[in-house]
Amino acid sequence: MIYTCTMNPAIDSFSEFDEFKPFIVNRSKYEDYQANGKAINISLILKKMNIDSIATGFLGGFTGDFIEAALNKQNVGTKFIHTEGITRINSFIRAGNLEYKAVNHGSPISGRDQQKLLNFISSLQKNDLLFVSGSLPKNVKDEILIKIARFSREKGFSLVLDVSSGILLDCLPYGPELIKPSDEELMSLLNSQQSTDHEVIQGAGKLLEMGAKRVIVSRGERGAIYRDHHHILSVNAPEGRVINTACSGDTMVAAFMGSLIQGKTVSDALTFASAAASSTAFTAGLSDLKDVPSLLKQIHIKTIKNESEV
């Protein structure tokens, strides 16, 4: 079974304005409210690919009820830990060519509820796949990621990690199936100052040496670089009007792994993932994937034989 874990989910409010000024009432011309959270997005994209998953993590209050109801409405299974407090609401505002992001911390999570989640994750078995993605809520320390990575090794389930914490490096010895840092996150992890193609490819190689099985480095409008122990690939991003970039990385992770689950080659999976990620960037929320076939026509993938080619 496939599981997705979002420890700090949110309702995302998307609004678009002709202009956005301080100290006055700005009235939107478009608004939308969506159940969100990085791994929740993964469940939703997988569902659009006709792949079932069960979403878990922490939910609380009326906002948590909204998120769970929204997932159930789309036939995504849920096994959340219900907590005290209120699941956060984030705001994303588009005004002309400018984008504003207001992201809240969310309510604290008790040690008891954290242990409930760990107990559930520790029950996963050999053929299961777990995505863990996104930020951590108050009171939840980064070390929980190491515990989850250790469970994956002990229990034999596959683990995909998309987290910005530096503790990601401490999770790598447990062999996660895939990690997806952005180029900025990669450079921060490795204390590097540049994000050239050569630096990114070298950096991804270092993460493989530390234990990761697959690495995708997302690079926004520059596309992505993929590396495992057999492939080094670069892929461009198609052109289009960017509306909101908040969920593109989640779409890329889901589309790539979903494609592999469906039996596609690594090259085809990466091509599809790039098109799907851009499709999400070109809409207010998550892509419905309907424009992916046309975007695929813009995608070019390059095989790099070794680091010296770049």
PDB file of C-alpha atoms in Angstrom:
ATOM      1  CA  MET A   1       0.000   0.000   0.000  1.00  0.00           C
ATOM      2  CA  ILE A   2       1.045   3.605  -0.571  1.00  0.00           C
ATOM      3  CA  TYR A   3       0.927   6.077   2.316  1.00  0.00           C
ATOM      4  CA  THR A   4       1.576   9.804   2.435  1.00  0.00           C
ATOM      5  CA  CYS A   5       2.478  11.587   5.668  1.00  0.00           C
ATOM      6  CA  THR A   6       1.855  15.312   6.135  1.00  0.00           C
ATOM      7  CA  MET A   7       2.692  16.415   9.659  1.00  0.00           C
ATOM      8  CA  ASN A   8       1.819  20.086   9.113  1.00  0.00           C
ATOM      9  CA  PRO A   9      -1.095  20.229   6.647  1.00  0.00           C
ATOM     10  CA  ALA A  10      -3.061  23.358   5.826  1.00  0.00           C
ATOM     11  CA  ILE A  11      -5.992  24.854   4.050  1.00  0.00           C
ATOM     12  CA  ASP A  12      -4.486  26.972   1.295  1.00  0.00           C
ATOM     13  CA  SER A  13      -6.352  30.107   0.300  1.00  0.00           C
ATOM     14  CA  PHE A  14      -5.555  31.256  -3.253  1.00  0.00           C
ATOM     15  CA  SER A  15      -6.518  34.779  -4.317  1.00  0.00           C
ATOM     16  CA  GLU A  16      -5.785  36.835  -7.420  1.00  0.00           C
ATOM     17  CA  PHE A  17      -5.910  40.639  -7.631  1.00  0.00           C
ATOM     18  CA  ASP A  18      -5.262  43.227 -10.310  1.00  0.00           C
ATOM     19  CA  GLU A  19      -3.039  44.946  -7.756  1.00  0.00           C
ATOM     20  CA  PHE A  20      -2.359  44.538  -4.058  1.00  0.00           C
ATOM     21  CA  LYS A  21      -1.734  47.641  -1.924  1.00  0.00           C
ATOM     22  CA  PRO A  22      -1.048  48.071   1.825  1.00  0.00           C
ATOM     23  CA  PHE A  23      -3.431  49.729   4.284  1.00  0.00           C
ATOM     24  CA  ILE A  24      -6.510  49.515   2.052  1.00  0.00           C
ATOM     25  CA  VAL A  25      -9.172  46.896   1.343  1.00  0.00           C
ATOM     26  CA  ASN A  26      -8.031  44.832  -1.650  1.00  0.00           C
ATOM     27  CA  ARG A  27     -10.844  42.893  -3.304  1.00  0.00           C
ATOM     28  CA  SER A  28      -9.964  39.727  -5.177  1.00  0.00           C
ATOM     29  CA  LYS A  29     -11.121  38.814  -8.654  1.00  0.00           C
ATOM     30  CA  TYR A  30     -10.556  35.100  -7.987  1.00  0.00           C
ATOM     31  CA  GLU A  31     -10.414  32.925  -4.874  1.00  0.00           C
ATOM     32  CA  ASP A  32     -10.170  29.241  -4.053  1.00  0.00           C
ATOM     33  CA  TYR A  33      -9.714  27.120  -0.919  1.00  0.00           C
ATOM     34  CA  GLN A  34      -7.945  23.802  -1.056  1.00  0.00           C
ATOM     35  CA  ALA A  35      -6.905  21.004   1.277  1.00  0.00           C
ATOM     36  CA  ASN A  36      -3.161  21.153   1.195  1.00  0.00           C
ATOM     37  CA  GLY A  37       0.097  19.997   2.615  1.00  0.00           C
ATOM     38  CA  LYS A  38       2.997  18.621   0.629  1.00  0.00           C
ATOM     39  CA  ALA A  39       2.287  14.912   1.062  1.00  0.00           C
ATOM     40  CA  ILE A  40      -1.473  15.512   0.799  1.00  0.00           C
ATOM     41  CA  ASN A  41      -0.739  16.996  -2.614  1.00  0.00           C
ATOM     42  CA  ILE A  42       1.116  13.809  -3.463  1.00  0.00           C
ATOM     43  CA  SER A  43      -1.954  11.731  -2.590  1.00  0.00           C
ATOM     44  CA  LEU A  44      -4.137  13.975  -4.747  1.00  0.00           C
ATOM     45  CA  ILE A  45      -1.828  13.797  -7.778  1.00  0.00           C
ATOM     46  CA  LEU A  46      -1.477  10.027  -7.405  1.00  0.00           C
ATOM     47  CA  LYS A  47      -5.272   9.782  -7.395  1.00  0.00           C
ATOM     48  CA  LYS A  48      -5.412  11.782 -10.649  1.00  0.00           C
ATOM     49  CA  MET A  49      -3.048   9.103 -12.015  1.00  0.00           C
ATOM     50  CA  ASN A  50      -5.495   6.406 -10.798  1.00  0.00           C
ATOM     51  CA  ILE A  51      -3.130   5.313  -8.019  1.00  0.00           C
ATOM     52  CA  ASP A  52      -4.639   4.829  -4.561  1.00  0.00           C
ATOM     53  CA  SER A  53      -2.979   5.962  -1.346  1.00  0.00           C
ATOM     54  CA  ILE A  54      -3.803   6.588   2.300  1.00  0.00           C
ATOM     55  CA  ALA A  55      -3.017  10.010   3.773  1.00  0.00           C
ATOM     56  CA  THR A  56      -1.836  10.295   7.358  1.00  0.00           C
ATOM     57  CA  GLY A  57      -0.305  12.923   9.632  1.00  0.00           C
ATOM     58  CA  PHE A  58      -1.878  15.367  12.083  1.00  0.00           C
ATOM     59  CA  LEU A  59      -5.241  17.183  11.778  1.00  0.00           C
ATOM     60  CA  GLY A  60      -7.152  19.351  14.239  1.00  0.00           C
ATOM     61  CA  GLY A  61     -10.253  21.532  14.523  1.00  0.00           C
ATOM     62  CA  PHE A  62     -12.724  22.636  11.862  1.00  0.00           C
ATOM     63  CA  THR A  63      -9.935  23.166   9.351  1.00  0.00           C
ATOM     64  CA  GLY A  64      -8.787  19.584   9.881  1.00  0.00           C
ATOM     65  CA  ASP A  65     -12.352  18.408   9.285  1.00  0.00           C
ATOM     66  CA  PHE A  66     -12.418  20.377   6.014  1.00  0.00           C
ATOM     67  CA  ILE A  67      -9.191  18.736   4.823  1.00  0.00           C
ATOM     68  CA  GLU A  68     -10.302  15.210   5.689  1.00  0.00           C
ATOM     69  CA  ALA A  69     -13.693  15.739   4.045  1.00  0.00           C
ATOM     70  CA  ALA A  70     -12.021  17.121   0.914  1.00  0.00           C
ATOM     71  CA  LEU A  71      -9.753  14.078   0.663  1.00  0.00           C
ATOM     72  CA  ASN A  72     -12.592  11.641   1.242  1.00  0.00           C
ATOM     73  CA  LYS A  73     -14.638  13.441  -1.422  1.00  0.00           C
ATOM     74  CA  GLN A  74     -11.867  12.673  -3.889  1.00  0.00           C
ATOM     75  CA  ASN A  75     -11.722   9.047  -2.711  1.00  0.00           C
ATOM     76  CA  VAL A  76      -8.369   9.400  -0.980  1.00  0.00           C
ATOM     77  CA  GLY A  77      -8.190   7.200   2.112  1.00  0.00           C
ATOM     78  CA  THR A  78      -7.284   8.837   5.432  1.00  0.00           C
ATOM     79  CA  LYS A  79      -5.796   7.669   8.729  1.00  0.00           C
ATOM     80  CA  PHE A  80      -4.872  10.932  10.426  1.00  0.00           C
ATOM     81  CA  ILE A  81      -4.027  11.444  14.069  1.00  0.00           C
ATOM     82  CA  HIS A  82      -6.623  13.918  15.372  1.00  0.00           C
ATOM     83  CA  THR A  83      -5.089  16.510  17.695  1.00  0.00           C
ATOM     84  CA  GLU A  84      -6.062  19.478  19.812  1.00  0.00           C
ATOM     85  CA  GLY A  85      -5.774  22.898  18.219  1.00  0.00           C
ATOM     86  CA  ILE A  86      -6.579  24.033  14.708  1.00  0.00           C
ATOM     87  CA  THR A  87      -4.865  22.997  11.496  1.00  0.00           C
ATOM     88  CA  ARG A  88      -3.362  26.101   9.896  1.00  0.00           C
ATOM     89  CA  ILE A  89      -4.575  28.251   7.010  1.00  0.00           C
ATOM     90  CA  ASN A  90      -2.040  29.647   4.514  1.00  0.00           C
ATOM     91  CA  SER A  91      -2.620  32.464   2.033  1.00  0.00           C
ATOM     92  CA  PHE A  92      -1.227  32.768  -1.499  1.00  0.00           C
ATOM     93  CA  ILE A  93      -1.853  36.019  -3.329  1.00  0.00           C
ATOM     94  CA  ARG A  94      -1.184  36.768  -6.968  1.00  0.00           C
ATOM     95  CA  ALA A  95      -1.203  40.407  -8.118  1.00  0.00           C
ATOM     96  CA  GLY A  96       0.013  41.031 -11.645  1.00  0.00           C
ATOM     97  CA  ASN A  97       3.476  39.479 -11.912  1.00  0.00           C
ATOM     98  CA  LEU A  98       3.967  39.379  -8.151  1.00  0.00           C
ATOM     99  CA  GLU A  99       3.271  36.467  -5.819  1.00  0.00           C
ATOM    100  CA  TYR A 100       2.859  36.735  -2.039  1.00  0.00           C
ATOM    101  CA  LYS A 101       2.970  33.750   0.332  1.00  0.00           C
ATOM    102  CA  ALA A 102       1.792  33.945   3.959  1.00  0.00           C
ATOM    103  CA  VAL A 103       2.490  30.636   5.708  1.00  0.00           C
ATOM    104  CA  ASN A 104       1.528  30.024   9.338  1.00  0.00           C
ATOM    105  CA  HIS A 105       3.242  27.747  11.869  1.00  0.00           C
ATOM    106  CA  GLY A 106       0.172  25.783  12.964  1.00  0.00           C
ATOM    107  CA  SER A 107      -0.796  24.398  16.374  1.00  0.00           C
ATOM    108  CA  PRO A 108       1.675  22.459  18.565  1.00  0.00           C
ATOM    109  CA  ILE A 109       1.522  18.654  18.568  1.00  0.00           C
ATOM    110  CA  SER A 110       1.702  16.770  21.843  1.00  0.00           C
ATOM    111  CA  GLY A 111       4.258  14.038  22.494  1.00  0.00           C
ATOM    112  CA  ARG A 112       1.398  11.567  22.873  1.00  0.00           C
ATOM    113  CA  ASP A 113       0.054  12.324  19.403  1.00  0.00           C
ATOM    114  CA  GLN A 114       3.540  12.142  17.918  1.00  0.00           C
ATOM    115  CA  GLN A 115       3.938   8.666  19.364  1.00  0.00           C
ATOM    116  CA  LYS A 116       0.591   7.620  17.875  1.00  0.00           C
ATOM    117  CA  LEU A 117       1.847   8.577  14.449  1.00  0.00           C
ATOM    118  CA  LEU A 118       5.151   6.770  14.960  1.00  0.00           C
ATOM    119  CA  ASN A 119       3.290   3.661  16.110  1.00  0.00           C
ATOM    120  CA  PHE A 120       1.228   3.725  12.928  1.00  0.00           C
ATOM    121  CA  ILE A 121       4.259   4.195  10.683  1.00  0.00           C
ATOM    122  CA  SER A 122       6.116   1.400  12.452  1.00  0.00           C
ATOM    123  CA  SER A 123       3.281  -0.955  11.432  1.00  0.00           C
ATOM    124  CA  LEU A 124       4.027  -0.537   7.718  1.00  0.00           C
ATOM    125  CA  GLN A 125       5.372  -3.605   5.957  1.00  0.00           C
ATOM    126  CA  LYS A 126       7.844  -4.672   3.291  1.00  0.00           C
ATOM    127  CA  ASN A 127       5.859  -3.874   0.139  1.00  0.00           C
ATOM    128  CA  ASP A 128       4.533  -0.530   1.396  1.00  0.00           C
ATOM    129  CA  LEU A 129       5.687   2.882   0.157  1.00  0.00           C
ATOM    130  CA  LEU A 130       5.649   5.968   2.387  1.00  0.00           C
ATOM    131  CA  PHE A 131       6.014   9.586   1.260  1.00  0.00           C
ATOM    132  CA  VAL A 132       7.022  12.032   3.997  1.00  0.00           C
ATOM    133  CA  SER A 133       6.990  15.608   2.847  1.00  0.00           C
ATOM    134  CA  GLY A 134       6.720  19.140   4.176  1.00  0.00           C
ATOM    135  CA  SER A 135       7.503  21.151   7.276  1.00  0.00           C
ATOM    136  CA  LEU A 136       7.102  20.030  10.866  1.00  0.00           C
ATOM    137  CA  PRO A 137       4.589  21.595  13.265  1.00  0.00           C
ATOM    138  CA  LYS A 138       5.397  23.120  16.631  1.00  0.00           C
ATOM    139  CA  ASN A 139       6.838  20.742  19.249  1.00  0.00           C
ATOM    140  CA  VAL A 140       7.835  18.177  16.618  1.00  0.00           C
ATOM    141  CA  LYS A 141      11.606  17.935  16.394  1.00  0.00           C
ATOM    142  CA  ASP A 142      13.550  17.102  13.258  1.00  0.00           C
ATOM    143  CA  GLU A 143      14.696  13.849  14.852  1.00  0.00           C
ATOM    144  CA  ILE A 144      11.290  12.324  14.099  1.00  0.00           C
ATOM    145  CA  LEU A 145      12.467  12.044  10.489  1.00  0.00           C
ATOM    146  CA  ILE A 146      15.405   9.866  11.550  1.00  0.00           C
ATOM    147  CA  LYS A 147      13.028   7.629  13.489  1.00  0.00           C
ATOM    148  CA  ILE A 148      10.839   7.223  10.408  1.00  0.00           C
ATOM    149  CA  ALA A 149      13.866   6.524   8.205  1.00  0.00           C
ATOM    150  CA  ARG A 150      15.057   3.905  10.705  1.00  0.00           C
ATOM    151  CA  PHE A 151      11.619   2.254  10.621  1.00  0.00           C
ATOM    152  CA  SER A 152      11.859   2.042   6.826  1.00  0.00           C
ATOM    153  CA  ARG A 153      15.100   0.096   7.112  1.00  0.00           C
ATOM    154  CA  GLU A 154      13.864  -2.125   9.957  1.00  0.00           C
ATOM    155  CA  LYS A 155      10.423  -2.863   8.479  1.00  0.00           C
ATOM    156  CA  GLY A 156      11.507  -2.928   4.844  1.00  0.00           C
ATOM    157  CA  PHE A 157       9.095  -0.360   3.398  1.00  0.00           C
ATOM    158  CA  SER A 158      10.246   2.186   0.798  1.00  0.00           C
ATOM    159  CA  LEU A 159      10.581   5.809   1.865  1.00  0.00           C
ATOM    160  CA  VAL A 160      10.423   9.011  -0.179  1.00  0.00           C
ATOM    161  CA  LEU A 161      11.574  12.162   1.623  1.00  0.00           C
ATOM    162  CA  ASP A 162      10.967  15.725   0.488  1.00  0.00           C
ATOM    163  CA  VAL A 163      12.000  17.850   3.461  1.00  0.00           C
ATOM    164  CA  SER A 164      14.113  20.984   3.721  1.00  0.00           C
ATOM    165  CA  SER A 165      15.658  20.215   7.107  1.00  0.00           C
ATOM    166  CA  GLY A 166      19.394  19.632   7.259  1.00  0.00           C
ATOM    167  CA  ILE A 167      18.663  16.456   9.201  1.00  0.00           C
ATOM    168  CA  LEU A 168      17.881  14.902   5.822  1.00  0.00           C
ATOM    169  CA  LEU A 169      21.574  13.999   5.642  1.00  0.00           C
ATOM    170  CA  ASP A 170      21.186  11.902   8.806  1.00  0.00           C
ATOM    171  CA  CYS A 171      18.342   9.988   7.151  1.00  0.00           C
ATOM    172  CA  LEU A 172      20.352   8.985   4.101  1.00  0.00           C
ATOM    173  CA  PRO A 173      22.226   6.035   5.692  1.00  0.00           C
ATOM    174  CA  TYR A 174      18.822   4.291   5.957  1.00  0.00           C
ATOM    175  CA  GLY A 175      18.510   4.255   2.143  1.00  0.00           C
ATOM    176  CA  PRO A 176      15.475   6.352   1.172  1.00  0.00           C
ATOM    177  CA  GLU A 177      14.120   5.454  -2.262  1.00  0.00           C
ATOM    178  CA  LEU A 178      13.979   9.084  -3.401  1.00  0.00           C
ATOM    179  CA  ILE A 179      14.815  12.538  -2.091  1.00  0.00           C
ATOM    180  CA  LYS A 180      13.965  15.790  -3.892  1.00  0.00           C
ATOM    181  CA  PRO A 181      15.851  18.862  -2.757  1.00  0.00           C
ATOM    182  CA  SER A 182      15.621  22.073  -4.728  1.00  0.00           C
ATOM    183  CA  ASP A 183      18.920  23.378  -6.071  1.00  0.00           C
ATOM    184  CA  GLU A 184      18.998  25.944  -3.245  1.00  0.00           C
ATOM    185  CA  GLU A 185      18.341  23.238  -0.638  1.00  0.00           C
ATOM    186  CA  LEU A 186      21.020  21.029  -2.172  1.00  0.00           C
ATOM    187  CA  MET A 187      23.615  23.787  -2.000  1.00  0.00           C
ATOM    188  CA  SER A 188      22.638  24.509   1.607  1.00  0.00           C
ATOM    189  CA  LEU A 189      22.913  20.838   2.564  1.00  0.00           C
ATOM    190  CA  LEU A 190      26.402  20.612   1.083  1.00  0.00           C
ATOM    191  CA  ASN A 191      27.577  24.114   2.080  1.00  0.00           C
ATOM    192  CA  SER A 192      28.173  25.090  -1.537  1.00  0.00           C
ATOM    193  CA  GLN A 193      27.779  28.558  -3.006  1.00  0.00           C
ATOM    194  CA  GLN A 194      26.904  27.659  -6.611  1.00  0.00           C
ATOM    195  CA  SER A 195      24.128  25.785  -8.382  1.00  0.00           C
ATOM    196  CA  THR A 196      25.600  25.261 -11.849  1.00  0.00           C
ATOM    197  CA  ASP A 197      24.737  22.059 -13.699  1.00  0.00           C
ATOM    198  CA  HIS A 198      28.113  20.621 -12.737  1.00  0.00           C
ATOM    199  CA  GLU A 199      27.716  21.525  -9.059  1.00  0.00           C
ATOM    200  CA  VAL A 200      24.183  20.092  -8.925  1.00  0.00           C
ATOM    201  CA  ILE A 201      25.237  16.825 -10.577  1.00  0.00           C
ATOM    202  CA  GLN A 202      28.206  16.502  -8.228  1.00  0.00           C
ATOM    203  CA  GLY A 203      26.021  17.332  -5.233  1.00  0.00           C
ATOM    204  CA  ALA A 204      23.420  14.735  -6.190  1.00  0.00           C
ATOM    205  CA  GLY A 205      26.246  12.212  -6.486  1.00  0.00           C
ATOM    206  CA  LYS A 206      27.341  12.985  -2.931  1.00  0.00           C
ATOM    207  CA  LEU A 207      23.813  12.319  -1.667  1.00  0.00           C
ATOM    208  CA  LEU A 208      23.853   8.955  -3.440  1.00  0.00           C
ATOM    209  CA  GLU A 209      27.167   8.132  -1.775  1.00  0.00           C
ATOM    210  CA  MET A 210      25.563   8.921   1.592  1.00  0.00           C
ATOM    211  CA  GLY A 211      22.782   6.400   0.991  1.00  0.00           C
ATOM    212  CA  ALA A 212      19.979   7.853  -1.150  1.00  0.00           C
ATOM    213  CA  LYS A 213      18.879   5.581  -3.990  1.00  0.00           C
ATOM    214  CA  ARG A 214      17.467   8.304  -6.263  1.00  0.00           C
ATOM    215  CA  VAL A 215      17.820  12.102  -6.266  1.00  0.00           C
ATOM    216  CA  ILE A 216      15.770  14.678  -8.150  1.00  0.00           C
ATOM    217  CA  VAL A 217      17.002  18.252  -7.857  1.00  0.00           C
ATOM    218  CA  SER A 218      14.180  20.615  -8.811  1.00  0.00           C
ATOM    219  CA  ARG A 219      15.324  23.879 -10.390  1.00  0.00           C
ATOM    220  CA  GLY A 220      12.177  25.855 -11.148  1.00  0.00           C
ATOM    221  CA  GLU A 221      12.131  27.278 -14.673  1.00  0.00           C
ATOM    222  CA  ARG A 222      15.461  25.519 -15.336  1.00  0.00           C
ATOM    223  CA  GLY A 223      13.776  22.129 -15.031  1.00  0.00           C
ATOM    224  CA  ALA A 224      15.360  19.349 -12.978  1.00  0.00           C
ATOM    225  CA  ILE A 225      18.369  17.080 -12.735  1.00  0.00           C
ATOM    226  CA  TYR A 226      17.936  13.416 -11.831  1.00  0.00           C
ATOM    227  CA  ARG A 227      20.602  11.019 -10.648  1.00  0.00           C
ATOM    228  CA  ASP A 228      20.743   7.444  -9.429  1.00  0.00           C
ATOM    229  CA  HIS A 229      23.510   4.841  -9.563  1.00  0.00           C
ATOM    230  CA  HIS A 230      22.811   4.161 -13.249  1.00  0.00           C
ATOM    231  CA  HIS A 231      21.492   7.415 -14.722  1.00  0.00           C
ATOM    232  CA  ILE A 232      22.295  11.118 -14.862  1.00  0.00           C
ATOM    233  CA  LEU A 233      19.497  13.001 -16.631  1.00  0.00           C
ATOM    234  CA  SER A 234      18.558  16.625 -17.093  1.00  0.00           C
ATOM    235  CA  VAL A 235      15.130  17.825 -18.177  1.00  0.00           C
ATOM    236  CA  ASN A 236      13.820  21.261 -19.064  1.00  0.00           C
ATOM    237  CA  ALA A 237      10.597  22.895 -17.902  1.00  0.00           C
ATOM    238  CA  PRO A 238       8.000  23.877 -20.522  1.00  0.00           C
ATOM    239  CA  GLU A 239       7.084  27.530 -20.995  1.00  0.00           C
ATOM    240  CA  GLY A 240       3.854  29.014 -19.701  1.00  0.00           C
ATOM    241  CA  ARG A 241       2.330  31.673 -17.468  1.00  0.00           C
ATOM    242  CA  VAL A 242       3.241  30.896 -13.864  1.00  0.00           C
ATOM    243  CA  ILE A 243       0.305  31.383 -11.499  1.00  0.00           C
ATOM    244  CA  ASN A 244       1.484  29.635  -8.323  1.00  0.00           C
ATOM    245  CA  THR A 245       4.653  27.646  -7.625  1.00  0.00           C
ATOM    246  CA  ALA A 246       3.668  26.339  -4.183  1.00  0.00           C
ATOM    247  CA  CYS A 247       2.735  22.791  -5.206  1.00  0.00           C
ATOM    248  CA  SER A 248       4.974  22.130  -8.191  1.00  0.00           C
ATOM    249  CA  GLY A 249       7.584  20.133  -6.278  1.00  0.00           C
ATOM    250  CA  ASP A 250       4.924  17.903  -4.736  1.00  0.00           C
ATOM    251  CA  THR A 251       3.499  17.259  -8.188  1.00  0.00           C
ATOM    252  CA  MET A 252       6.940  16.354  -9.503  1.00  0.00           C
ATOM    253  CA  VAL A 253       7.539  13.804  -6.739  1.00  0.00           C
ATOM    254  CA  ALA A 254       4.103  12.209  -7.146  1.00  0.00           C
ATOM    255  CA  ALA A 255       4.226  12.165 -10.942  1.00  0.00           C
ATOM    256  CA  PHE A 256       7.713  10.659 -11.012  1.00  0.00           C
ATOM    257  CA  MET A 257       7.097   7.892  -8.477  1.00  0.00           C
ATOM    258  CA  GLY A 258       3.600   7.275  -9.826  1.00  0.00           C
ATOM    259  CA  SER A 259       5.029   6.813 -13.302  1.00  0.00           C
ATOM    260  CA  LEU A 260       7.571   4.290 -12.019  1.00  0.00           C
ATOM    261  CA  ILE A 261       4.771   2.434 -10.231  1.00  0.00           C
ATOM    262  CA  GLN A 262       2.912   2.317 -13.548  1.00  0.00           C
ATOM    263  CA  GLY A 263       5.943   0.730 -15.205  1.00  0.00           C
ATOM    264  CA  LYS A 264       7.423   3.690 -17.081  1.00  0.00           C
ATOM    265  CA  THR A 265      11.155   4.030 -17.619  1.00  0.00           C
ATOM    266  CA  VAL A 266      13.127   6.529 -15.569  1.00  0.00           C
ATOM    267  CA  SER A 267      13.416   8.850 -18.588  1.00  0.00           C
ATOM    268  CA  ASP A 268       9.691   8.750 -19.310  1.00  0.00           C
ATOM    269  CA  ALA A 269       8.875   9.200 -15.631  1.00  0.00           C
ATOM    270  CA  LEU A 270      11.084  12.284 -15.389  1.00  0.00           C
ATOM    271  CA  THR A 271       9.626  13.743 -18.577  1.00  0.00           C
ATOM    272  CA  PHE A 272       6.081  13.272 -17.308  1.00  0.00           C
ATOM    273  CA  ALA A 273       7.038  14.682 -13.891  1.00  0.00           C
ATOM    274  CA  SER A 274       8.474  17.847 -15.426  1.00  0.00           C
ATOM    275  CA  ALA A 275       5.365  18.440 -17.514  1.00  0.00           C
ATOM    276  CA  ALA A 276       3.050  17.756 -14.565  1.00  0.00           C
ATOM    277  CA  ALA A 277       5.018  20.032 -12.233  1.00  0.00           C
ATOM    278  CA  SER A 278       4.824  22.881 -14.738  1.00  0.00           C
ATOM    279  CA  SER A 279       1.127  22.228 -15.250  1.00  0.00           C
ATOM    280  CA  THR A 280       0.625  22.808 -11.532  1.00  0.00           C
ATOM    281  CA  ALA A 281       2.701  26.004 -11.673  1.00  0.00           C
ATOM    282  CA  PHE A 282       0.405  27.257 -14.441  1.00  0.00           C
ATOM    283  CA  THR A 283      -2.748  26.916 -12.297  1.00  0.00           C
ATOM    284  CA  ALA A 284      -3.886  28.255  -8.934  1.00  0.00           C
ATOM    285  CA  GLY A 285      -3.776  24.889  -7.179  1.00  0.00           C
ATOM    286  CA  LEU A 286      -2.900  21.365  -8.230  1.00  0.00           C
ATOM    287  CA  SER A 287      -2.925  20.417 -11.881  1.00  0.00           C
ATOM    288  CA  ASP A 288      -5.746  18.261 -13.204  1.00  0.00           C
ATOM    289  CA  LEU A 289      -3.073  16.870 -15.603  1.00  0.00           C
ATOM    290  CA  LYS A 290      -5.290  17.533 -18.631  1.00  0.00           C
ATOM    291  CA  ASP A 291      -2.740  19.802 -20.307  1.00  0.00           C
ATOM    292  CA  VAL A 292       0.194  17.467 -19.645  1.00  0.00           C
ATOM    293  CA  PRO A 293       0.034  15.823 -23.128  1.00  0.00           C
ATOM    294  CA  SER A 294       0.496  19.218 -24.819  1.00  0.00           C
ATOM    295  CA  LEU A 295       3.245  20.255 -22.381  1.00  0.00           C
ATOM    296  CA  LEU A 296       5.115  17.023 -23.047  1.00  0.00           C
ATOM    297  CA  LYS A 297       5.761  18.276 -26.574  1.00  0.00           C
ATOM    298  CA  GLN A 298       8.021  20.968 -25.097  1.00  0.00           C
ATOM    299  CA  ILE A 299      10.037  18.594 -22.911  1.00  0.00           C
ATOM    300  CA  HIS A 300      13.571  17.617 -23.857  1.00  0.00           C
ATOM    301  CA  ILE A 301      15.525  15.149 -21.782  1.00  0.00           C
ATOM    302  CA  LYS A 302      19.297  14.794 -21.931  1.00  0.00           C
ATOM    303  CA  THR A 303      21.352  11.816 -20.839  1.00  0.00           C
ATOM    304  CA  ILE A 304      24.657  12.745 -19.240  1.00  0.00           C
ATOM    305  CA  LYS A 305      27.204   9.931 -19.269  1.00  0.00           C
ATOM    306  CA  ASN A 306      29.485  11.345 -16.597  1.00  0.00           C
ATOM    307  CA  GLU A 307      30.118  14.490 -14.578  1.00  0.00           C
ATOM    308  CA  SER A 308      32.886  15.653 -16.882  1.00  0.00           C
ATOM    309  CA  GLU A 309      30.403  16.200 -19.724  1.00  0.00           C
ATOM    310  CA  VAL A 310      28.933  19.232 -17.962  1.00  0.00           C
TER     311      VAL A 310
END
